[in-house]
PDB file of C-alpha atoms in Angstrom:
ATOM      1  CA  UNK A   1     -85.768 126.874 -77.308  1.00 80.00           C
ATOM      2  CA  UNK A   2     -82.272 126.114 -77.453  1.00 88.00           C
ATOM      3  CA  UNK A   3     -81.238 121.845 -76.628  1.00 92.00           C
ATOM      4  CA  UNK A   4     -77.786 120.502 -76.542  1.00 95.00           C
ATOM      5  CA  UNK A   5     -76.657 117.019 -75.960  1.00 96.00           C
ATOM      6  CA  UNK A   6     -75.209 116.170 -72.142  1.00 96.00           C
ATOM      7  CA  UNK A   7     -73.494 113.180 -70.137  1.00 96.00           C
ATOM      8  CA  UNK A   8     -75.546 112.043 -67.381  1.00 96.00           C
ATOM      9  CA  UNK A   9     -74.367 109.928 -64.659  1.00 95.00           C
ATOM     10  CA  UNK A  10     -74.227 106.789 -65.846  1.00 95.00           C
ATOM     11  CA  UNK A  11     -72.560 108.204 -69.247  1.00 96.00           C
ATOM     12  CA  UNK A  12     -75.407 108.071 -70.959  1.00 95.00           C
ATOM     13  CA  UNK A  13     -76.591 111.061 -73.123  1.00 96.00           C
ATOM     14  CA  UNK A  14     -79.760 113.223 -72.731  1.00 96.00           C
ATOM     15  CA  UNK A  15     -81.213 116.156 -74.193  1.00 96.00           C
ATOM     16  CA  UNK A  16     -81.295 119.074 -72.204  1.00 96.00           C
ATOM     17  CA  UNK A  17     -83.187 122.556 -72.556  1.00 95.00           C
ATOM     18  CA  UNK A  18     -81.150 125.012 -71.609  1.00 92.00           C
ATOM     19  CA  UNK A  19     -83.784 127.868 -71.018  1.00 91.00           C
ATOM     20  CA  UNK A  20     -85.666 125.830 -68.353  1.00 92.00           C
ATOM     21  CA  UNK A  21     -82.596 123.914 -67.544  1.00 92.00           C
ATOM     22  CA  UNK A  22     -84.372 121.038 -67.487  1.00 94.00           C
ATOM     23  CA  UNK A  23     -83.574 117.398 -69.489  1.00 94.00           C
ATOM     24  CA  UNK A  24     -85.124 114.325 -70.923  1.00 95.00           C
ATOM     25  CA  UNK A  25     -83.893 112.288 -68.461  1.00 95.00           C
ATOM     26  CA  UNK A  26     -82.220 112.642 -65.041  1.00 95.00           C
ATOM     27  CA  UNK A  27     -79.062 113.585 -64.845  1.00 95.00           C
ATOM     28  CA  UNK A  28     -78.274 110.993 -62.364  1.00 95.00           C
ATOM     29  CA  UNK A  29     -78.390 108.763 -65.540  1.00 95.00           C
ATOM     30  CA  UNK A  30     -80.628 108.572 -68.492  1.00 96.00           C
ATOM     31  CA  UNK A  31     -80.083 104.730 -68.580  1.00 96.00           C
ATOM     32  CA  UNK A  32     -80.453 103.823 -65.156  1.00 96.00           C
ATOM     33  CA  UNK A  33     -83.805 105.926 -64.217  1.00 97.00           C
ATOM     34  CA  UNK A  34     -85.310 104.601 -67.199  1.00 97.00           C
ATOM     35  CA  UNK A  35     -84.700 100.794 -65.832  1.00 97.00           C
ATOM     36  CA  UNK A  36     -85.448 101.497 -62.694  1.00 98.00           C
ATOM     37  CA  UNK A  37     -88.440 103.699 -62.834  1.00 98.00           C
ATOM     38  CA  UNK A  38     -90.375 101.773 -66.079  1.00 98.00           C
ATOM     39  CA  UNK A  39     -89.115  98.228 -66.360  1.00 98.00           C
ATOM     40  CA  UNK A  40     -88.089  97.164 -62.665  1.00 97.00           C
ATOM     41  CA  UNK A  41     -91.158  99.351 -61.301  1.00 98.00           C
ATOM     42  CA  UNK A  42     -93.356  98.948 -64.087  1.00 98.00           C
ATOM     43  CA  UNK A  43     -92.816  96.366 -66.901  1.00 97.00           C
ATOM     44  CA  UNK A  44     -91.683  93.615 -64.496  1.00 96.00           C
ATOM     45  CA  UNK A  45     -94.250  94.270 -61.752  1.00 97.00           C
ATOM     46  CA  UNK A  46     -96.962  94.237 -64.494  1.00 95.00           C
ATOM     47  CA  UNK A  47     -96.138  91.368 -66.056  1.00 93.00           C
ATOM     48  CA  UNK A  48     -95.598  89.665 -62.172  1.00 92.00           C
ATOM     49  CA  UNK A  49     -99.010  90.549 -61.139  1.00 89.00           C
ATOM     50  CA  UNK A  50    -100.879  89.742 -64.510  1.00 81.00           C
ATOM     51  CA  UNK A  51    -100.142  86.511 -65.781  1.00 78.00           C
ATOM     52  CA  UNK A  52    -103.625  85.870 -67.486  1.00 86.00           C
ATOM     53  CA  UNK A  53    -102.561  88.470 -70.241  1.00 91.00           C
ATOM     54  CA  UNK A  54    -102.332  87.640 -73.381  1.00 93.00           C
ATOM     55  CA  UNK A  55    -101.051  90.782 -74.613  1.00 96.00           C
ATOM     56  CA  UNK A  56     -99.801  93.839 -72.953  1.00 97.00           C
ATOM     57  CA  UNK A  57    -100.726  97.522 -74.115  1.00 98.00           C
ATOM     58  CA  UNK A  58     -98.392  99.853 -73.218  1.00 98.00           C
ATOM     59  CA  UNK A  59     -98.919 104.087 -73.493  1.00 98.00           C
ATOM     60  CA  UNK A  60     -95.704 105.994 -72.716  1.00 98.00           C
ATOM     61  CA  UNK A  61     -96.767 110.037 -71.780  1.00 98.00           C
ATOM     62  CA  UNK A  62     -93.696 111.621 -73.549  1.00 97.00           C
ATOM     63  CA  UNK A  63     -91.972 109.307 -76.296  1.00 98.00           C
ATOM     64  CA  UNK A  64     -89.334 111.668 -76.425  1.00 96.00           C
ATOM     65  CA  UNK A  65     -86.139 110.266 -77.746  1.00 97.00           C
ATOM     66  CA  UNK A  66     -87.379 106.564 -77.805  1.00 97.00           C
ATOM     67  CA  UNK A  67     -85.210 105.109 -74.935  1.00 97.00           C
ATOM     68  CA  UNK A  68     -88.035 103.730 -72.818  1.00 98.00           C
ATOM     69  CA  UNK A  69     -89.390 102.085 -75.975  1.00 98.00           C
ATOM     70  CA  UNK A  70     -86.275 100.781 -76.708  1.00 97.00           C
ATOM     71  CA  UNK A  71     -85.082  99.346 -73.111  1.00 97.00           C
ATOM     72  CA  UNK A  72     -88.723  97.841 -72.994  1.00 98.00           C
ATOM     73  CA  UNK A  73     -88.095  96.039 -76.431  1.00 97.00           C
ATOM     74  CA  UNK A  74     -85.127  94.844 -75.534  1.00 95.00           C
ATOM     75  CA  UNK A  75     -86.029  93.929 -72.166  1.00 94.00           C
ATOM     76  CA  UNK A  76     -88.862  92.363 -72.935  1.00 93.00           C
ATOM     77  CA  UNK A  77     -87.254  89.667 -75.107  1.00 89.00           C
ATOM     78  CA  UNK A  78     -85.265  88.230 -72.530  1.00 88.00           C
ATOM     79  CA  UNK A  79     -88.472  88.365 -70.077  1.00 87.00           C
ATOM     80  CA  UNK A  80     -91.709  87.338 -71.780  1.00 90.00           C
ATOM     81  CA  UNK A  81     -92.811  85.975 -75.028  1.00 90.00           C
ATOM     82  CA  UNK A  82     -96.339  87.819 -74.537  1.00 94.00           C
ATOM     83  CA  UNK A  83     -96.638  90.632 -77.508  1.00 97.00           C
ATOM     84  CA  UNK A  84     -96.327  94.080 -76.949  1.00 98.00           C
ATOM     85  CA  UNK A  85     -98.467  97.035 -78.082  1.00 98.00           C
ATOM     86  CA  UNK A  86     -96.696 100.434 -77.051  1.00 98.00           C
ATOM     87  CA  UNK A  87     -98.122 103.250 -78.315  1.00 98.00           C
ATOM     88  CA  UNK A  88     -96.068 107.015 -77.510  1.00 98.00           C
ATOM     89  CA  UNK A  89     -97.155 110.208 -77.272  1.00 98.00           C
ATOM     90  CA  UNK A  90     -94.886 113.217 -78.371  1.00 98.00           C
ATOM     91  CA  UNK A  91     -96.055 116.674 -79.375  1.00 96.00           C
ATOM     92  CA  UNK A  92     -92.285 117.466 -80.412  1.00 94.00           C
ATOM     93  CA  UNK A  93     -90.749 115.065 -81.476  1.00 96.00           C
ATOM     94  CA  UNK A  94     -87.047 114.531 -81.530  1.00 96.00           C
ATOM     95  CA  UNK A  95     -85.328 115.540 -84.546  1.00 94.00           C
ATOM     96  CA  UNK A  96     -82.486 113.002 -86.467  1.00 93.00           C
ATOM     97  CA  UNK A  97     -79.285 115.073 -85.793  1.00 95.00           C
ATOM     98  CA  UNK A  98     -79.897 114.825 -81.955  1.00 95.00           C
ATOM     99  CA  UNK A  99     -80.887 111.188 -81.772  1.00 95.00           C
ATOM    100  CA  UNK A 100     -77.388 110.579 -83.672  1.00 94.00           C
ATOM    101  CA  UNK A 101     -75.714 111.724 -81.040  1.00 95.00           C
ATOM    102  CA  UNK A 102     -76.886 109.734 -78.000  1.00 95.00           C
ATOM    103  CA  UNK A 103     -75.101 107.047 -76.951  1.00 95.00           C
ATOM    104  CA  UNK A 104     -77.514 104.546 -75.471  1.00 94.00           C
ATOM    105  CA  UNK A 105     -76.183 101.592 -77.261  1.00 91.00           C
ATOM    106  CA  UNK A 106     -73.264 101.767 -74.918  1.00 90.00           C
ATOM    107  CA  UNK A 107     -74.686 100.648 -71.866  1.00 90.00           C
ATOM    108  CA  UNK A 108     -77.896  98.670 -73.062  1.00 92.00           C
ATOM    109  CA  UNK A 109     -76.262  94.952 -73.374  1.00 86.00           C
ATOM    110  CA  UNK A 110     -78.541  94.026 -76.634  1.00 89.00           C
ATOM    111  CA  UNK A 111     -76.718  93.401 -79.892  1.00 90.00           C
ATOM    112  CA  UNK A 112     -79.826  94.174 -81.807  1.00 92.00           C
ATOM    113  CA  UNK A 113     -80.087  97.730 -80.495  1.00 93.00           C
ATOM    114  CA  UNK A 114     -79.019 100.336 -82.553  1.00 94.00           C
ATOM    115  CA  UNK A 115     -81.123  98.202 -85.850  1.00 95.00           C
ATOM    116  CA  UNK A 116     -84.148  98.400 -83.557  1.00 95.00           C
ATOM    117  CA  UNK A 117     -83.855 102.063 -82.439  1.00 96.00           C
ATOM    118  CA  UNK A 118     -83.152 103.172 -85.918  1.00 96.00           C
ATOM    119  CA  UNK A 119     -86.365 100.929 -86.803  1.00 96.00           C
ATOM    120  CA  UNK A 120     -88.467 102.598 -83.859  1.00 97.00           C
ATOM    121  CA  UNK A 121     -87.394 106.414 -85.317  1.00 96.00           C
ATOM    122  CA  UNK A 122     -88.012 105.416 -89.040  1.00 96.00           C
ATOM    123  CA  UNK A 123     -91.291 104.611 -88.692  1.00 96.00           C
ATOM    124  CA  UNK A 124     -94.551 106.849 -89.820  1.00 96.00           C
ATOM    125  CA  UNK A 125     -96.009 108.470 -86.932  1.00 97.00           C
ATOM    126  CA  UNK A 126    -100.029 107.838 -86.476  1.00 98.00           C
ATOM    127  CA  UNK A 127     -99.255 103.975 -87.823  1.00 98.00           C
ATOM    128  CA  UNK A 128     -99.053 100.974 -85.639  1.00 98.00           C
ATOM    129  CA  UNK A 129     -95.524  99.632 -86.930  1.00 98.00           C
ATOM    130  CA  UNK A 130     -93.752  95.753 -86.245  1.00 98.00           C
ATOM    131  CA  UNK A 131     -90.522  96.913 -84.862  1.00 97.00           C
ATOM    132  CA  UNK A 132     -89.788  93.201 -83.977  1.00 96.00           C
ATOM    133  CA  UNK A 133     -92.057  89.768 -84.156  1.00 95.00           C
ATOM    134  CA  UNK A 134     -93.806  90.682 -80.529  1.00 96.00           C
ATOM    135  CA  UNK A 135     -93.696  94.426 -80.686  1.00 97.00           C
ATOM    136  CA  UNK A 136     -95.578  97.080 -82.721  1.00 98.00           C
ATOM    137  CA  UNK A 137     -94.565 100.610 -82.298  1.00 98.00           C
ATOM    138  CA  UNK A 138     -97.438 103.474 -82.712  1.00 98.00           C
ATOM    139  CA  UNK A 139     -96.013 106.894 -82.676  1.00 98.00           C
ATOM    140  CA  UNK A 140     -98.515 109.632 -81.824  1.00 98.00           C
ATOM    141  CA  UNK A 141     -98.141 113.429 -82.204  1.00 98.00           C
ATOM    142  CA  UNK A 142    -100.207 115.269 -80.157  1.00 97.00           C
ATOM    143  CA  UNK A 143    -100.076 116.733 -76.629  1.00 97.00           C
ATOM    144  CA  UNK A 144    -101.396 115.269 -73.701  1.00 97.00           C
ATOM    145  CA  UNK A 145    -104.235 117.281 -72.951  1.00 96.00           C
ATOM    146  CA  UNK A 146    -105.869 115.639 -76.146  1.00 98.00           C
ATOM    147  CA  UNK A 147    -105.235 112.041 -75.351  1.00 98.00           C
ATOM    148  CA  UNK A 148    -109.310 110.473 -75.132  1.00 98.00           C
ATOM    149  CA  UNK A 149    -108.272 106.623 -75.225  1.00 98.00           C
ATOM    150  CA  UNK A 150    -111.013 104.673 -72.982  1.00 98.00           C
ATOM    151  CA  UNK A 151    -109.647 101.451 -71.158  1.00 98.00           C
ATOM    152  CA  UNK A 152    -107.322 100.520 -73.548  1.00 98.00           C
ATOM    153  CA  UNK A 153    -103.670 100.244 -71.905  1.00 98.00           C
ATOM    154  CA  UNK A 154    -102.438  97.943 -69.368  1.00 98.00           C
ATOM    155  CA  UNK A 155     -99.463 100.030 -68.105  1.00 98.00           C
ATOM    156  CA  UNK A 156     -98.587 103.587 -68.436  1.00 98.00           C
ATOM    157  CA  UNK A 157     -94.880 105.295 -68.363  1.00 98.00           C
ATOM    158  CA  UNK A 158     -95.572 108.739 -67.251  1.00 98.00           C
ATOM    159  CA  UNK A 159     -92.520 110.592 -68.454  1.00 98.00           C
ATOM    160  CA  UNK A 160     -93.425 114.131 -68.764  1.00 97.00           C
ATOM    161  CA  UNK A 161     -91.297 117.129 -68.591  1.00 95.00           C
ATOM    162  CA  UNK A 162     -90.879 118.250 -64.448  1.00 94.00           C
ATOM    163  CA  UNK A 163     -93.994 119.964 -62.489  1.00 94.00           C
ATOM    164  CA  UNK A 164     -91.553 122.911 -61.925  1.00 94.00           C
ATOM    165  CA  UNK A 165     -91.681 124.089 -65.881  1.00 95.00           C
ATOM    166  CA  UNK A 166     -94.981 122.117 -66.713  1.00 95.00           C
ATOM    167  CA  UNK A 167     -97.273 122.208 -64.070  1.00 96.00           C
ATOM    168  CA  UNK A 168    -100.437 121.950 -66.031  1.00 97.00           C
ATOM    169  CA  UNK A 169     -98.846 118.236 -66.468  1.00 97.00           C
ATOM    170  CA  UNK A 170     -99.164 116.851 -63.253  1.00 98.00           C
ATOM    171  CA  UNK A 171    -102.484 118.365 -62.016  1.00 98.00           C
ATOM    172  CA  UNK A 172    -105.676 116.030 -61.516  1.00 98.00           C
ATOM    173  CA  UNK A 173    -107.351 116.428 -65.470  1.00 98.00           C
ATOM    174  CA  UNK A 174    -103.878 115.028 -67.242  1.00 98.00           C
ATOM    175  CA  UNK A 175    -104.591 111.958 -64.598  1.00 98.00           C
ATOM    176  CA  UNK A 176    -108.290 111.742 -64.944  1.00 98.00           C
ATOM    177  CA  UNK A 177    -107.326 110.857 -68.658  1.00 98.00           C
ATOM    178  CA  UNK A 178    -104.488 108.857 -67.572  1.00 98.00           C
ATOM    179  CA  UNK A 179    -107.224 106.783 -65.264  1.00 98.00           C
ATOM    180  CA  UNK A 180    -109.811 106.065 -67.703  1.00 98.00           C
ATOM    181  CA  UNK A 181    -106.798 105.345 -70.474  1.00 98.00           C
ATOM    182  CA  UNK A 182    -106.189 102.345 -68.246  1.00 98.00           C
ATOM    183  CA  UNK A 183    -107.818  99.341 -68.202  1.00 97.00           C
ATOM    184  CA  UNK A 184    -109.005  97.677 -64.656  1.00 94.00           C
ATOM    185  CA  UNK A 185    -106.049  97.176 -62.535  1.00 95.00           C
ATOM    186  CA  UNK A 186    -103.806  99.057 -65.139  1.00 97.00           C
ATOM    187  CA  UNK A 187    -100.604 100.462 -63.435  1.00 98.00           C
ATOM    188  CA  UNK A 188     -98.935 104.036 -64.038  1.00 98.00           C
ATOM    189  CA  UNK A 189     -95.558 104.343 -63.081  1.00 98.00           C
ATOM    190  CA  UNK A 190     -93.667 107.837 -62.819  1.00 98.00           C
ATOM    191  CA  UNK A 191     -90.328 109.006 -61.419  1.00 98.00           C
ATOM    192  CA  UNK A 192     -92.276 112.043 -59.734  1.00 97.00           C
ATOM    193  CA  UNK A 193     -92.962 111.621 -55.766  1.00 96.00           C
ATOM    194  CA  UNK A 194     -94.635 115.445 -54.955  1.00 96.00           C
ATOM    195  CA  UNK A 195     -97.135 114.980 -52.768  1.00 97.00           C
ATOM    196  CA  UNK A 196     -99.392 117.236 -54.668  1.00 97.00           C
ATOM    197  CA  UNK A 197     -98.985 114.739 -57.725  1.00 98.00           C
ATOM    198  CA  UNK A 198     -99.693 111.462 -55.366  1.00 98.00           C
ATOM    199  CA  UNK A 199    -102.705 113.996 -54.257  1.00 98.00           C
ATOM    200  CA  UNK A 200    -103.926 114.621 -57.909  1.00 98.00           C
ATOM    201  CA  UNK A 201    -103.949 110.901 -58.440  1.00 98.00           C
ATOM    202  CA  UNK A 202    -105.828 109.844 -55.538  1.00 98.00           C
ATOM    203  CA  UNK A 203    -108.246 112.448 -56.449  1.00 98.00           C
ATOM    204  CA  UNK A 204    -109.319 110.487 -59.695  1.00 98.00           C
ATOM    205  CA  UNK A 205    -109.237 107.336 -58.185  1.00 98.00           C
ATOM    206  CA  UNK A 206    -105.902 105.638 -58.447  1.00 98.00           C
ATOM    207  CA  UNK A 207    -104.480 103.252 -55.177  1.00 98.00           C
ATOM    208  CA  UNK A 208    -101.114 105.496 -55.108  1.00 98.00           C
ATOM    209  CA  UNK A 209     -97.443 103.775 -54.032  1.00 98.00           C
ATOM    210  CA  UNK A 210     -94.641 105.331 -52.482  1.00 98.00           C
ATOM    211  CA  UNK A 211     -91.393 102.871 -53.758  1.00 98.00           C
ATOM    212  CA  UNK A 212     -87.474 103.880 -53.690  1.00 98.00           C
ATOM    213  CA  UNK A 213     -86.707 105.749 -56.471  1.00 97.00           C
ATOM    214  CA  UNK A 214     -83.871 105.446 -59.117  1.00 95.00           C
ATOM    215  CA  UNK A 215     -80.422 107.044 -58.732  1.00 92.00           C
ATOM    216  CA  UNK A 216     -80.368 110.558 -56.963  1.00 92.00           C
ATOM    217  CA  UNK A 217     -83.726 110.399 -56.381  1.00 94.00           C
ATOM    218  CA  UNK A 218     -85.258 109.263 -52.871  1.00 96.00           C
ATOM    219  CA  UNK A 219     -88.891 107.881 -54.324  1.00 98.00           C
ATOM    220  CA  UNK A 220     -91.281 107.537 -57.139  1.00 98.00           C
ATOM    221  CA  UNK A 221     -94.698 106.676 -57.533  1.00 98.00           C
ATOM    222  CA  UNK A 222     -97.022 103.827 -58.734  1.00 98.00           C
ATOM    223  CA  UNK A 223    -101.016 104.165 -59.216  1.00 98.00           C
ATOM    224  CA  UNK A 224    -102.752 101.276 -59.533  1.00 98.00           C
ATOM    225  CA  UNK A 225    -106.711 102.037 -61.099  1.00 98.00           C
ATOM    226  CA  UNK A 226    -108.544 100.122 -59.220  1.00 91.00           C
TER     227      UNK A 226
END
């Protein structure tokens, strides 16, 4: 399928497939969403509500072109000195011309950035990497519907592609796996707010959360396993 580089709001750059018309990130702003949605909704209410932690596990659904991972790295270092083990999951991963040509580095105020992204994308998939002194990187290619991992994540970023062009995605078996991925009181966090996906989590067991949502986008969702 054919995927070319575009401005979002905020200027930053996404990748967009043009068949489904559908992109990485929303167009409202790549930057922003991923702040709001995952660190403000997630990372910071995590770390607020779990202070005994003495490390925090982290699985993003959809690594795609690394900016969560980065944002929480660089986020992280102003916020918490607890270490981080994120782990993503990408069946396709992003190839090097494309990540050349996004722009993140423009509106993420962190000197370090572009060293640590180009760390994060030059590391062996399938290998738990130390992209900085408190945060391994584990890249892991294979799709979702294979993930088995049994209470072993404190927080999940659930960044798949849109229930319009992957429906399969956001039914209740992807979040049966997502539940018992978690460990007690482990926290997804999503930009989706469908009813039939707040449905589908409830179904496996998750205490579901309406909150505002990021830019262009009325709300999202946090599960809590509980």
């Amino acid at each position: 399928m054919e995927r070319k580089i575009v401005k979002t709001g905020d200027g930053s750059t996404t990748i967009q497939i043009t068949e489904w018309n559908e992109q990485y990130h929303s167009m409202h702003g790549a930057v922003q969403e991923a702040q709001h949605v995952f660190l403000k909704m997630g990372l910071d209410y995590i770390l607020t509500q779990n202070s005994h932690l003495t490390e925090l596990n982290i699985l993003e659904i959809g690594f795609g072109t690394g900016l969560n991972a980065l944002l929480t790295l660089t986020h992280a270092q102003e916020k918490t000195a607890l270490p981080i083990k994120y782990e993503g999951v990408e069946a396709y991963p992003v190839l090097k011309d494309e990540l050349d040509q996004l722009n993140y580095f423009e509106l993420i105020d962190s000197n370090t950035a572009p060293e640590l992204f180009e760390k994060m994308h030059n590391t062996a998939w399938e290998q738990a990497v130390a992209i900085s002194p408190t945060f391994s990187l584990k890249k892991r290619k294979q799709t979702f519907e294979t993930i088995v991992d049994k209470n072993a994540h404190h927080l999940i970023y659930f960044d798949a592609f849109g229930a319009r062009v992957q429906p399969e995605l956001w039914e209740q078996p992807i979040f049966q796996k997502m539940y018992e991925a978690l460990s007690k009181n482990g926290v997804l966090v999503t930009y989706a707010a469908k009813g039939s996906v707040r449905r589908a989590m409830q179904a496996v067991g998750f205490k579901v959360e309406r909150l505002p949502g990021p830019p262009g986008k009325r709300e999202m969702l946090r599960a809590v396993k509980i």
